Amino acid sequence: MRLALSTLYTLSKPFSAALEAIRGLGGGLKLWEIVDEGRHWLDSRRLKALNELKESFGLQYAMHSPFADINLASLIPPLRRSFLRRMMASLRHAYALE
């Protein structure tokens, strides 16, 4: 079994706190769960920073999709479409992190 750490514990802090945690433990921990949620919502700039760390430290990532306020089974079509768009964006982010 491989040891992994989730960035969930930094979710109440700015995204830079997650990057610092990865940098600080990057030499010892090689598997990180990235949480694409809340203040850590991924975008191209954040994906670039994560991929740079991945290359520098030889890391692997797992990704946790958004979970707060998401209801893919919503009976309200506009909400359901919005939730699905968000989940698809998260899947694209996971792909970008390999």
PDB file of N, CA and C in Angstrom:
ATOM      1  N   MET A   1       0.842  -1.170   0.000  1.00  0.00           N
ATOM      2  CA  MET A   1       0.000   0.000   0.000  1.00  0.00           C
ATOM      3  C   MET A   1       0.891   1.238   0.000  1.00  0.00           C
ATOM      4  N   ARG A   2       0.519   2.219  -0.794  1.00  0.00           N
ATOM      5  CA  ARG A   2       1.281   3.466  -0.849  1.00  0.00           C
ATOM      6  C   ARG A   2       0.587   4.520  -0.002  1.00  0.00           C
ATOM      7  N   LEU A   3       1.377   5.308   0.696  1.00  0.00           N
ATOM      8  CA  LEU A   3       0.865   6.381   1.527  1.00  0.00           C
ATOM      9  C   LEU A   3       0.581   7.607   0.668  1.00  0.00           C
ATOM     10  N   ALA A   4      -0.575   8.207   0.889  1.00  0.00           N
ATOM     11  CA  ALA A   4      -0.966   9.423   0.163  1.00  0.00           C
ATOM     12  C   ALA A   4      -1.507  10.427   1.168  1.00  0.00           C
ATOM     13  N   LEU A   5      -1.485  11.681   0.764  1.00  0.00           N
ATOM     14  CA  LEU A   5      -2.046  12.744   1.593  1.00  0.00           C
ATOM     15  C   LEU A   5      -2.957  13.589   0.724  1.00  0.00           C
ATOM     16  N   SER A   6      -4.069  14.003   1.278  1.00  0.00           N
ATOM     17  CA  SER A   6      -5.029  14.825   0.562  1.00  0.00           C
ATOM     18  C   SER A   6      -4.819  16.290   0.903  1.00  0.00           C
ATOM     19  N   THR A   7      -5.039  17.143  -0.079  1.00  0.00           N
ATOM     20  CA  THR A   7      -4.977  18.584   0.178  1.00  0.00           C
ATOM     21  C   THR A   7      -6.243  19.078   0.872  1.00  0.00           C
ATOM     22  N   LEU A   8      -7.156  18.168   1.184  1.00  0.00           N
ATOM     23  CA  LEU A   8      -8.392  18.542   1.876  1.00  0.00           C
ATOM     24  C   LEU A   8      -8.103  19.313   3.163  1.00  0.00           C
ATOM     25  N   TYR A   9      -7.038  18.941   3.871  1.00  0.00           N
ATOM     26  CA  TYR A   9      -6.743  19.617   5.140  1.00  0.00           C
ATOM     27  C   TYR A   9      -6.323  21.076   4.947  1.00  0.00           C
ATOM     28  N   THR A  10      -6.045  21.492   3.714  1.00  0.00           N
ATOM     29  CA  THR A  10      -5.698  22.892   3.446  1.00  0.00           C
ATOM     30  C   THR A  10      -6.853  23.654   2.801  1.00  0.00           C
ATOM     31  N   LEU A  11      -8.008  23.008   2.642  1.00  0.00           N
ATOM     32  CA  LEU A  11      -9.118  23.604   1.887  1.00  0.00           C
ATOM     33  C   LEU A  11      -9.625  24.918   2.468  1.00  0.00           C
ATOM     34  N   SER A  12      -9.478  25.121   3.763  1.00  0.00           N
ATOM     35  CA  SER A  12      -9.945  26.379   4.366  1.00  0.00           C
ATOM     36  C   SER A  12      -8.932  27.513   4.170  1.00  0.00           C
ATOM     37  N   LYS A  13      -7.784  27.183   3.609  1.00  0.00           N
ATOM     38  CA  LYS A  13      -6.723  28.169   3.380  1.00  0.00           C
ATOM     39  C   LYS A  13      -6.618  28.454   1.883  1.00  0.00           C
ATOM     40  N   PRO A  14      -5.856  29.470   1.500  1.00  0.00           N
ATOM     41  CA  PRO A  14      -5.665  29.733   0.067  1.00  0.00           C
ATOM     42  C   PRO A  14      -4.993  28.546  -0.624  1.00  0.00           C
ATOM     43  N   PHE A  15      -5.158  28.470  -1.925  1.00  0.00           N
ATOM     44  CA  PHE A  15      -4.566  27.394  -2.716  1.00  0.00           C
ATOM     45  C   PHE A  15      -3.052  27.321  -2.521  1.00  0.00           C
ATOM     46  N   SER A  16      -2.431  28.453  -2.285  1.00  0.00           N
ATOM     47  CA  SER A  16      -0.976  28.470  -2.073  1.00  0.00           C
ATOM     48  C   SER A  16      -0.579  27.586  -0.885  1.00  0.00           C
ATOM     49  N   ALA A  17      -1.460  27.411   0.085  1.00  0.00           N
ATOM     50  CA  ALA A  17      -1.163  26.540   1.234  1.00  0.00           C
ATOM     51  C   ALA A  17      -1.042  25.087   0.787  1.00  0.00           C
ATOM     52  N   ALA A  18      -1.866  24.678  -0.165  1.00  0.00           N
ATOM     53  CA  ALA A  18      -1.768  23.318  -0.698  1.00  0.00           C
ATOM     54  C   ALA A  18      -0.445  23.144  -1.436  1.00  0.00           C
ATOM     55  N   LEU A  19      -0.077  24.147  -2.241  1.00  0.00           N
ATOM     56  CA  LEU A  19       1.199  24.072  -2.957  1.00  0.00           C
ATOM     57  C   LEU A  19       2.370  24.003  -1.988  1.00  0.00           C
ATOM     58  N   GLU A  20       2.311  24.773  -0.920  1.00  0.00           N
ATOM     59  CA  GLU A  20       3.391  24.753   0.082  1.00  0.00           C
ATOM     60  C   GLU A  20       3.466  23.405   0.786  1.00  0.00           C
ATOM     61  N   ALA A  21       2.315  22.814   1.076  1.00  0.00           N
ATOM     62  CA  ALA A  21       2.297  21.493   1.714  1.00  0.00           C
ATOM     63  C   ALA A  21       2.952  20.469   0.796  1.00  0.00           C
ATOM     64  N   ILE A  22       2.629  20.526  -0.482  1.00  0.00           N
ATOM     65  CA  ILE A  22       3.216  19.585  -1.440  1.00  0.00           C
ATOM     66  C   ILE A  22       4.719  19.812  -1.551  1.00  0.00           C
ATOM     67  N   ARG A  23       5.126  21.069  -1.640  1.00  0.00           N
ATOM     68  CA  ARG A  23       6.567  21.378  -1.698  1.00  0.00           C
ATOM     69  C   ARG A  23       7.284  20.876  -0.454  1.00  0.00           C
ATOM     70  N   GLY A  24       6.672  21.108   0.698  1.00  0.00           N
ATOM     71  CA  GLY A  24       7.300  20.751   1.960  1.00  0.00           C
ATOM     72  C   GLY A  24       7.464  19.257   2.158  1.00  0.00           C
ATOM     73  N   LEU A  25       6.519  18.483   1.624  1.00  0.00           N
ATOM     74  CA  LEU A  25       6.563  17.031   1.806  1.00  0.00           C
ATOM     75  C   LEU A  25       6.843  16.293   0.500  1.00  0.00           C
ATOM     76  N   GLY A  26       7.091  17.050  -0.557  1.00  0.00           N
ATOM     77  CA  GLY A  26       7.262  16.463  -1.890  1.00  0.00           C
ATOM     78  C   GLY A  26       8.365  15.439  -1.994  1.00  0.00           C
ATOM     79  N   GLY A  27       9.403  15.590  -1.201  1.00  0.00           N
ATOM     80  CA  GLY A  27      10.473  14.620  -1.264  1.00  0.00           C
ATOM     81  C   GLY A  27      10.118  13.301  -0.604  1.00  0.00           C
ATOM     82  N   GLY A  28       9.191  13.339   0.359  1.00  0.00           N
ATOM     83  CA  GLY A  28       8.840  12.126   1.096  1.00  0.00           C
ATOM     84  C   GLY A  28       7.561  11.473   0.631  1.00  0.00           C
ATOM     85  N   LEU A  29       6.580  12.268   0.272  1.00  0.00           N
ATOM     86  CA  LEU A  29       5.298  11.734  -0.204  1.00  0.00           C
ATOM     87  C   LEU A  29       5.229  11.885  -1.712  1.00  0.00           C
ATOM     88  N   LYS A  30       4.933  10.812  -2.380  1.00  0.00           N
ATOM     89  CA  LYS A  30       4.908  10.836  -3.846  1.00  0.00           C
ATOM     90  C   LYS A  30       3.501  10.816  -4.426  1.00  0.00           C
ATOM     91  N   LEU A  31       2.496  10.605  -3.576  1.00  0.00           N
ATOM     92  CA  LEU A  31       1.118  10.541  -4.057  1.00  0.00           C
ATOM     93  C   LEU A  31       0.273  11.537  -3.275  1.00  0.00           C
ATOM     94  N   TRP A  32      -0.369  12.430  -4.005  1.00  0.00           N
ATOM     95  CA  TRP A  32      -1.214  13.468  -3.401  1.00  0.00           C
ATOM     96  C   TRP A  32      -2.600  13.418  -4.009  1.00  0.00           C
ATOM     97  N   GLU A  33      -3.600  13.563  -3.158  1.00  0.00           N
ATOM     98  CA  GLU A  33      -4.969  13.732  -3.643  1.00  0.00           C
ATOM     99  C   GLU A  33      -5.235  15.231  -3.724  1.00  0.00           C
ATOM    100  N   ILE A  34      -5.528  15.690  -4.910  1.00  0.00           N
ATOM    101  CA  ILE A  34      -5.845  17.096  -5.136  1.00  0.00           C
ATOM    102  C   ILE A  34      -7.364  17.248  -5.066  1.00  0.00           C
ATOM    103  N   VAL A  35      -7.828  18.219  -4.299  1.00  0.00           N
ATOM    104  CA  VAL A  35      -9.264  18.449  -4.139  1.00  0.00           C
ATOM    105  C   VAL A  35      -9.661  19.649  -5.009  1.00  0.00           C
ATOM    106  N   ASP A  36     -10.494  19.404  -6.010  1.00  0.00           N
ATOM    107  CA  ASP A  36     -10.967  20.439  -6.942  1.00  0.00           C
ATOM    108  C   ASP A  36     -12.275  21.007  -6.405  1.00  0.00           C
ATOM    109  N   GLU A  37     -12.150  21.828  -5.382  1.00  0.00           N
ATOM    110  CA  GLU A  37     -13.339  22.279  -4.657  1.00  0.00           C
ATOM    111  C   GLU A  37     -13.071  23.603  -3.963  1.00  0.00           C
ATOM    112  N   GLY A  38     -14.121  24.379  -3.774  1.00  0.00           N
ATOM    113  CA  GLY A  38     -14.057  25.601  -2.965  1.00  0.00           C
ATOM    114  C   GLY A  38     -12.935  26.536  -3.363  1.00  0.00           C
ATOM    115  N   ARG A  39     -12.156  26.954  -2.384  1.00  0.00           N
ATOM    116  CA  ARG A  39     -11.050  27.882  -2.630  1.00  0.00           C
ATOM    117  C   ARG A  39      -9.941  27.244  -3.471  1.00  0.00           C
ATOM    118  N   HIS A  40     -10.006  25.948  -3.666  1.00  0.00           N
ATOM    119  CA  HIS A  40      -8.989  25.234  -4.444  1.00  0.00           C
ATOM    120  C   HIS A  40      -9.504  24.802  -5.818  1.00  0.00           C
ATOM    121  N   TRP A  41     -10.540  25.472  -6.293  1.00  0.00           N
ATOM    122  CA  TRP A  41     -11.108  25.227  -7.614  1.00  0.00           C
ATOM    123  C   TRP A  41      -9.982  25.344  -8.629  1.00  0.00           C
ATOM    124  N   LEU A  42      -9.789  24.322  -9.422  1.00  0.00           N
ATOM    125  CA  LEU A  42      -8.666  24.307 -10.358  1.00  0.00           C
ATOM    126  C   LEU A  42      -8.956  25.125 -11.605  1.00  0.00           C
ATOM    127  N   ASP A  43      -7.906  25.753 -12.101  1.00  0.00           N
ATOM    128  CA  ASP A  43      -7.942  26.473 -13.366  1.00  0.00           C
ATOM    129  C   ASP A  43      -6.595  26.241 -14.045  1.00  0.00           C
ATOM    130  N   SER A  44      -6.389  26.818 -15.207  1.00  0.00           N
ATOM    131  CA  SER A  44      -5.164  26.543 -15.963  1.00  0.00           C
ATOM    132  C   SER A  44      -3.903  26.961 -15.211  1.00  0.00           C
ATOM    133  N   ARG A  45      -3.955  28.059 -14.495  1.00  0.00           N
ATOM    134  CA  ARG A  45      -2.787  28.527 -13.736  1.00  0.00           C
ATOM    135  C   ARG A  45      -2.437  27.553 -12.609  1.00  0.00           C
ATOM    136  N   ARG A  46      -3.443  27.079 -11.913  1.00  0.00           N
ATOM    137  CA  ARG A  46      -3.211  26.145 -10.813  1.00  0.00           C
ATOM    138  C   ARG A  46      -2.762  24.778 -11.331  1.00  0.00           C
ATOM    139  N   LEU A  47      -3.343  24.348 -12.443  1.00  0.00           N
ATOM    140  CA  LEU A  47      -2.914  23.089 -13.050  1.00  0.00           C
ATOM    141  C   LEU A  47      -1.444  23.158 -13.450  1.00  0.00           C
ATOM    142  N   LYS A  48      -1.034  24.300 -13.988  1.00  0.00           N
ATOM    143  CA  LYS A  48       0.369  24.481 -14.382  1.00  0.00           C
ATOM    144  C   LYS A  48       1.281  24.373 -13.159  1.00  0.00           C
ATOM    145  N   ALA A  49       0.916  25.028 -12.069  1.00  0.00           N
ATOM    146  CA  ALA A  49       1.727  24.978 -10.839  1.00  0.00           C
ATOM    147  C   ALA A  49       1.812  23.551 -10.301  1.00  0.00           C
ATOM    148  N   LEU A  50       0.700  22.824 -10.321  1.00  0.00           N
ATOM    149  CA  LEU A  50       0.697  21.442  -9.842  1.00  0.00           C
ATOM    150  C   LEU A  50       1.553  20.547 -10.728  1.00  0.00           C
ATOM    151  N   ASN A  51       1.469  20.744 -12.034  1.00  0.00           N
ATOM    152  CA  ASN A  51       2.271  19.929 -12.945  1.00  0.00           C
ATOM    153  C   ASN A  51       3.761  20.242 -12.814  1.00  0.00           C
ATOM    154  N   GLU A  52       4.104  21.476 -12.524  1.00  0.00           N
ATOM    155  CA  GLU A  52       5.513  21.821 -12.295  1.00  0.00           C
ATOM    156  C   GLU A  52       6.040  21.114 -11.051  1.00  0.00           C
ATOM    157  N   LEU A  53       5.228  21.086  -9.993  1.00  0.00           N
ATOM    158  CA  LEU A  53       5.629  20.369  -8.778  1.00  0.00           C
ATOM    159  C   LEU A  53       5.752  18.875  -9.051  1.00  0.00           C
ATOM    160  N   LYS A  54       4.825  18.367  -9.837  1.00  0.00           N
ATOM    161  CA  LYS A  54       4.838  16.943 -10.166  1.00  0.00           C
ATOM    162  C   LYS A  54       6.149  16.564 -10.853  1.00  0.00           C
ATOM    163  N   GLU A  55       6.572  17.384 -11.791  1.00  0.00           N
ATOM    164  CA  GLU A  55       7.821  17.114 -12.510  1.00  0.00           C
ATOM    165  C   GLU A  55       9.033  17.279 -11.601  1.00  0.00           C
ATOM    166  N   SER A  56       9.017  18.299 -10.754  1.00  0.00           N
ATOM    167  CA  SER A  56      10.161  18.564  -9.874  1.00  0.00           C
ATOM    168  C   SER A  56      10.388  17.459  -8.850  1.00  0.00           C
ATOM    169  N   PHE A  57       9.306  16.915  -8.299  1.00  0.00           N
ATOM    170  CA  PHE A  57       9.418  15.947  -7.206  1.00  0.00           C
ATOM    171  C   PHE A  57       9.066  14.516  -7.610  1.00  0.00           C
ATOM    172  N   GLY A  58       8.711  14.291  -8.870  1.00  0.00           N
ATOM    173  CA  GLY A  58       8.325  12.953  -9.298  1.00  0.00           C
ATOM    174  C   GLY A  58       7.047  12.477  -8.626  1.00  0.00           C
ATOM    175  N   LEU A  59       6.070  13.359  -8.536  1.00  0.00           N
ATOM    176  CA  LEU A  59       4.819  13.059  -7.841  1.00  0.00           C
ATOM    177  C   LEU A  59       3.796  12.398  -8.754  1.00  0.00           C
ATOM    178  N   GLN A  60       2.815  11.796  -8.124  1.00  0.00           N
ATOM    179  CA  GLN A  60       1.608  11.343  -8.800  1.00  0.00           C
ATOM    180  C   GLN A  60       0.429  11.974  -8.078  1.00  0.00           C
ATOM    181  N   TYR A  61      -0.619  12.234  -8.839  1.00  0.00           N
ATOM    182  CA  TYR A  61      -1.813  12.834  -8.262  1.00  0.00           C
ATOM    183  C   TYR A  61      -3.024  11.928  -8.454  1.00  0.00           C
ATOM    184  N   ALA A  62      -3.872  11.959  -7.466  1.00  0.00           N
ATOM    185  CA  ALA A  62      -5.237  11.468  -7.578  1.00  0.00           C
ATOM    186  C   ALA A  62      -6.094  12.717  -7.407  1.00  0.00           C
ATOM    187  N   MET A  63      -7.284  12.703  -7.918  1.00  0.00           N
ATOM    188  CA  MET A  63      -8.082  13.911  -7.793  1.00  0.00           C
ATOM    189  C   MET A  63      -9.460  13.605  -7.239  1.00  0.00           C
ATOM    190  N   HIS A  64      -9.892  14.472  -6.339  1.00  0.00           N
ATOM    191  CA  HIS A  64     -11.239  14.378  -5.789  1.00  0.00           C
ATOM    192  C   HIS A  64     -12.076  15.440  -6.480  1.00  0.00           C
ATOM    193  N   SER A  65     -13.155  15.006  -7.097  1.00  0.00           N
ATOM    194  CA  SER A  65     -14.035  15.939  -7.792  1.00  0.00           C
ATOM    195  C   SER A  65     -14.809  16.792  -6.790  1.00  0.00           C
ATOM    196  N   PRO A  66     -15.455  17.849  -7.275  1.00  0.00           N
ATOM    197  CA  PRO A  66     -16.259  18.696  -6.390  1.00  0.00           C
ATOM    198  C   PRO A  66     -17.331  17.882  -5.669  1.00  0.00           C
ATOM    199  N   PHE A  67     -17.614  18.260  -4.441  1.00  0.00           N
ATOM    200  CA  PHE A  67     -18.595  17.511  -3.656  1.00  0.00           C
ATOM    201  C   PHE A  67     -19.590  18.410  -2.935  1.00  0.00           C
ATOM    202  N   ALA A  68     -19.256  19.650  -2.688  1.00  0.00           N
ATOM    203  CA  ALA A  68     -20.161  20.552  -1.966  1.00  0.00           C
ATOM    204  C   ALA A  68     -21.202  21.124  -2.930  1.00  0.00           C
ATOM    205  N   ASP A  69     -22.436  21.086  -2.532  1.00  0.00           N
ATOM    206  CA  ASP A  69     -23.535  21.674  -3.302  1.00  0.00           C
ATOM    207  C   ASP A  69     -23.711  21.072  -4.691  1.00  0.00           C
ATOM    208  N   ILE A  70     -23.274  19.837  -4.879  1.00  0.00           N
ATOM    209  CA  ILE A  70     -23.411  19.167  -6.175  1.00  0.00           C
ATOM    210  C   ILE A  70     -24.504  18.104  -6.056  1.00  0.00           C
ATOM    211  N   ASN A  71     -25.452  18.134  -6.987  1.00  0.00           N
ATOM    212  CA  ASN A  71     -26.497  17.119  -7.032  1.00  0.00           C
ATOM    213  C   ASN A  71     -26.737  16.757  -8.494  1.00  0.00           C
ATOM    214  N   LEU A  72     -26.013  15.750  -8.961  1.00  0.00           N
ATOM    215  CA  LEU A  72     -26.131  15.341 -10.360  1.00  0.00           C
ATOM    216  C   LEU A  72     -27.501  14.766 -10.689  1.00  0.00           C
ATOM    217  N   ALA A  73     -28.277  14.432  -9.678  1.00  0.00           N
ATOM    218  CA  ALA A  73     -29.614  13.875  -9.890  1.00  0.00           C
ATOM    219  C   ALA A  73     -30.704  14.932  -9.715  1.00  0.00           C
ATOM    220  N   SER A  74     -30.321  16.194  -9.731  1.00  0.00           N
ATOM    221  CA  SER A  74     -31.310  17.263  -9.561  1.00  0.00           C
ATOM    222  C   SER A  74     -32.427  17.119 -10.593  1.00  0.00           C
ATOM    223  N   LEU A  75     -33.658  17.349 -10.142  1.00  0.00           N
ATOM    224  CA  LEU A  75     -34.804  17.303 -11.037  1.00  0.00           C
ATOM    225  C   LEU A  75     -35.024  18.624 -11.756  1.00  0.00           C
ATOM    226  N   ILE A  76     -34.205  19.601 -11.448  1.00  0.00           N
ATOM    227  CA  ILE A  76     -34.312  20.908 -12.097  1.00  0.00           C
ATOM    228  C   ILE A  76     -33.277  20.949 -13.223  1.00  0.00           C
ATOM    229  N   PRO A  77     -33.732  20.882 -14.477  1.00  0.00           N
ATOM    230  CA  PRO A  77     -32.798  20.756 -15.603  1.00  0.00           C
ATOM    231  C   PRO A  77     -31.665  21.787 -15.648  1.00  0.00           C
ATOM    232  N   PRO A  78     -31.930  23.096 -15.427  1.00  0.00           N
ATOM    233  CA  PRO A  78     -30.808  24.037 -15.478  1.00  0.00           C
ATOM    234  C   PRO A  78     -29.751  23.766 -14.404  1.00  0.00           C
ATOM    235  N   LEU A  79     -30.187  23.355 -13.217  1.00  0.00           N
ATOM    236  CA  LEU A  79     -29.229  23.023 -12.159  1.00  0.00           C
ATOM    237  C   LEU A  79     -28.442  21.771 -12.523  1.00  0.00           C
ATOM    238  N   ARG A  80     -29.141  20.758 -12.996  1.00  0.00           N
ATOM    239  CA  ARG A  80     -28.475  19.513 -13.367  1.00  0.00           C
ATOM    240  C   ARG A  80     -27.425  19.770 -14.446  1.00  0.00           C
ATOM    241  N   ARG A  81     -27.761  20.571 -15.447  1.00  0.00           N
ATOM    242  CA  ARG A  81     -26.800  20.901 -16.507  1.00  0.00           C
ATOM    243  C   ARG A  81     -25.590  21.636 -15.927  1.00  0.00           C
ATOM    244  N   SER A  82     -25.831  22.541 -15.000  1.00  0.00           N
ATOM    245  CA  SER A  82     -24.734  23.276 -14.363  1.00  0.00           C
ATOM    246  C   SER A  82     -23.820  22.335 -13.584  1.00  0.00           C
ATOM    247  N   PHE A  83     -24.413  21.432 -12.826  1.00  0.00           N
ATOM    248  CA  PHE A  83     -23.616  20.465 -12.060  1.00  0.00           C
ATOM    249  C   PHE A  83     -22.797  19.575 -12.996  1.00  0.00           C
ATOM    250  N   LEU A  84     -23.424  19.141 -14.087  1.00  0.00           N
ATOM    251  CA  LEU A  84     -22.714  18.286 -15.035  1.00  0.00           C
ATOM    252  C   LEU A  84     -21.570  19.029 -15.712  1.00  0.00           C
ATOM    253  N   ARG A  85     -21.771  20.297 -16.037  1.00  0.00           N
ATOM    254  CA  ARG A  85     -20.672  21.096 -16.612  1.00  0.00           C
ATOM    255  C   ARG A  85     -19.510  21.185 -15.644  1.00  0.00           C
ATOM    256  N   ARG A  86     -19.816  21.395 -14.367  1.00  0.00           N
ATOM    257  CA  ARG A  86     -18.761  21.492 -13.353  1.00  0.00           C
ATOM    258  C   ARG A  86     -18.011  20.178 -13.219  1.00  0.00           C
ATOM    259  N   MET A  87     -18.740  19.062 -13.234  1.00  0.00           N
ATOM    260  CA  MET A  87     -18.094  17.760 -13.126  1.00  0.00           C
ATOM    261  C   MET A  87     -17.245  17.464 -14.359  1.00  0.00           C
ATOM    262  N   MET A  88     -17.712  17.840 -15.528  1.00  0.00           N
ATOM    263  CA  MET A  88     -16.928  17.627 -16.745  1.00  0.00           C
ATOM    264  C   MET A  88     -15.648  18.465 -16.713  1.00  0.00           C
ATOM    265  N   ALA A  89     -15.745  19.679 -16.206  1.00  0.00           N
ATOM    266  CA  ALA A  89     -14.543  20.512 -16.072  1.00  0.00           C
ATOM    267  C   ALA A  89     -13.555  19.845 -15.123  1.00  0.00           C
ATOM    268  N   SER A  90     -14.051  19.271 -14.047  1.00  0.00           N
ATOM    269  CA  SER A  90     -13.190  18.587 -13.093  1.00  0.00           C
ATOM    270  C   SER A  90     -12.526  17.369 -13.732  1.00  0.00           C
ATOM    271  N   LEU A  91     -13.256  16.649 -14.563  1.00  0.00           N
ATOM    272  CA  LEU A  91     -12.665  15.512 -15.275  1.00  0.00           C
ATOM    273  C   LEU A  91     -11.558  15.971 -16.226  1.00  0.00           C
ATOM    274  N   ARG A  92     -11.767  17.106 -16.877  1.00  0.00           N
ATOM    275  CA  ARG A  92     -10.716  17.658 -17.749  1.00  0.00           C
ATOM    276  C   ARG A  92      -9.485  18.039 -16.923  1.00  0.00           C
ATOM    277  N   HIS A  93      -9.713  18.573 -15.719  1.00  0.00           N
ATOM    278  CA  HIS A  93      -8.588  18.917 -14.843  1.00  0.00           C
ATOM    279  C   HIS A  93      -7.822  17.656 -14.443  1.00  0.00           C
ATOM    280  N   ALA A  94      -8.535  16.594 -14.125  1.00  0.00           N
ATOM    281  CA  ALA A  94      -7.883  15.326 -13.764  1.00  0.00           C
ATOM    282  C   ALA A  94      -7.042  14.821 -14.929  1.00  0.00           C
ATOM    283  N   TYR A  95      -7.572  14.941 -16.135  1.00  0.00           N
ATOM    284  CA  TYR A  95      -6.835  14.519 -17.324  1.00  0.00           C
ATOM    285  C   TYR A  95      -5.554  15.346 -17.477  1.00  0.00           C
ATOM    286  N   ALA A  96      -5.662  16.649 -17.230  1.00  0.00           N
ATOM    287  CA  ALA A  96      -4.497  17.543 -17.350  1.00  0.00           C
ATOM    288  C   ALA A  96      -3.418  17.210 -16.322  1.00  0.00           C
ATOM    289  N   LEU A  97      -3.815  16.630 -15.195  1.00  0.00           N
ATOM    290  CA  LEU A  97      -2.854  16.227 -14.159  1.00  0.00           C
ATOM    291  C   LEU A  97      -2.360  14.792 -14.363  1.00  0.00           C
ATOM    292  N   GLU A  98      -2.913  14.129 -15.381  1.00  0.00           N
ATOM    293  CA  GLU A  98      -2.595  12.726 -15.693  1.00  0.00           C
ATOM    294  C   GLU A  98      -2.959  11.807 -14.553  1.00  0.00           C
TER     295      GLU A  98
END
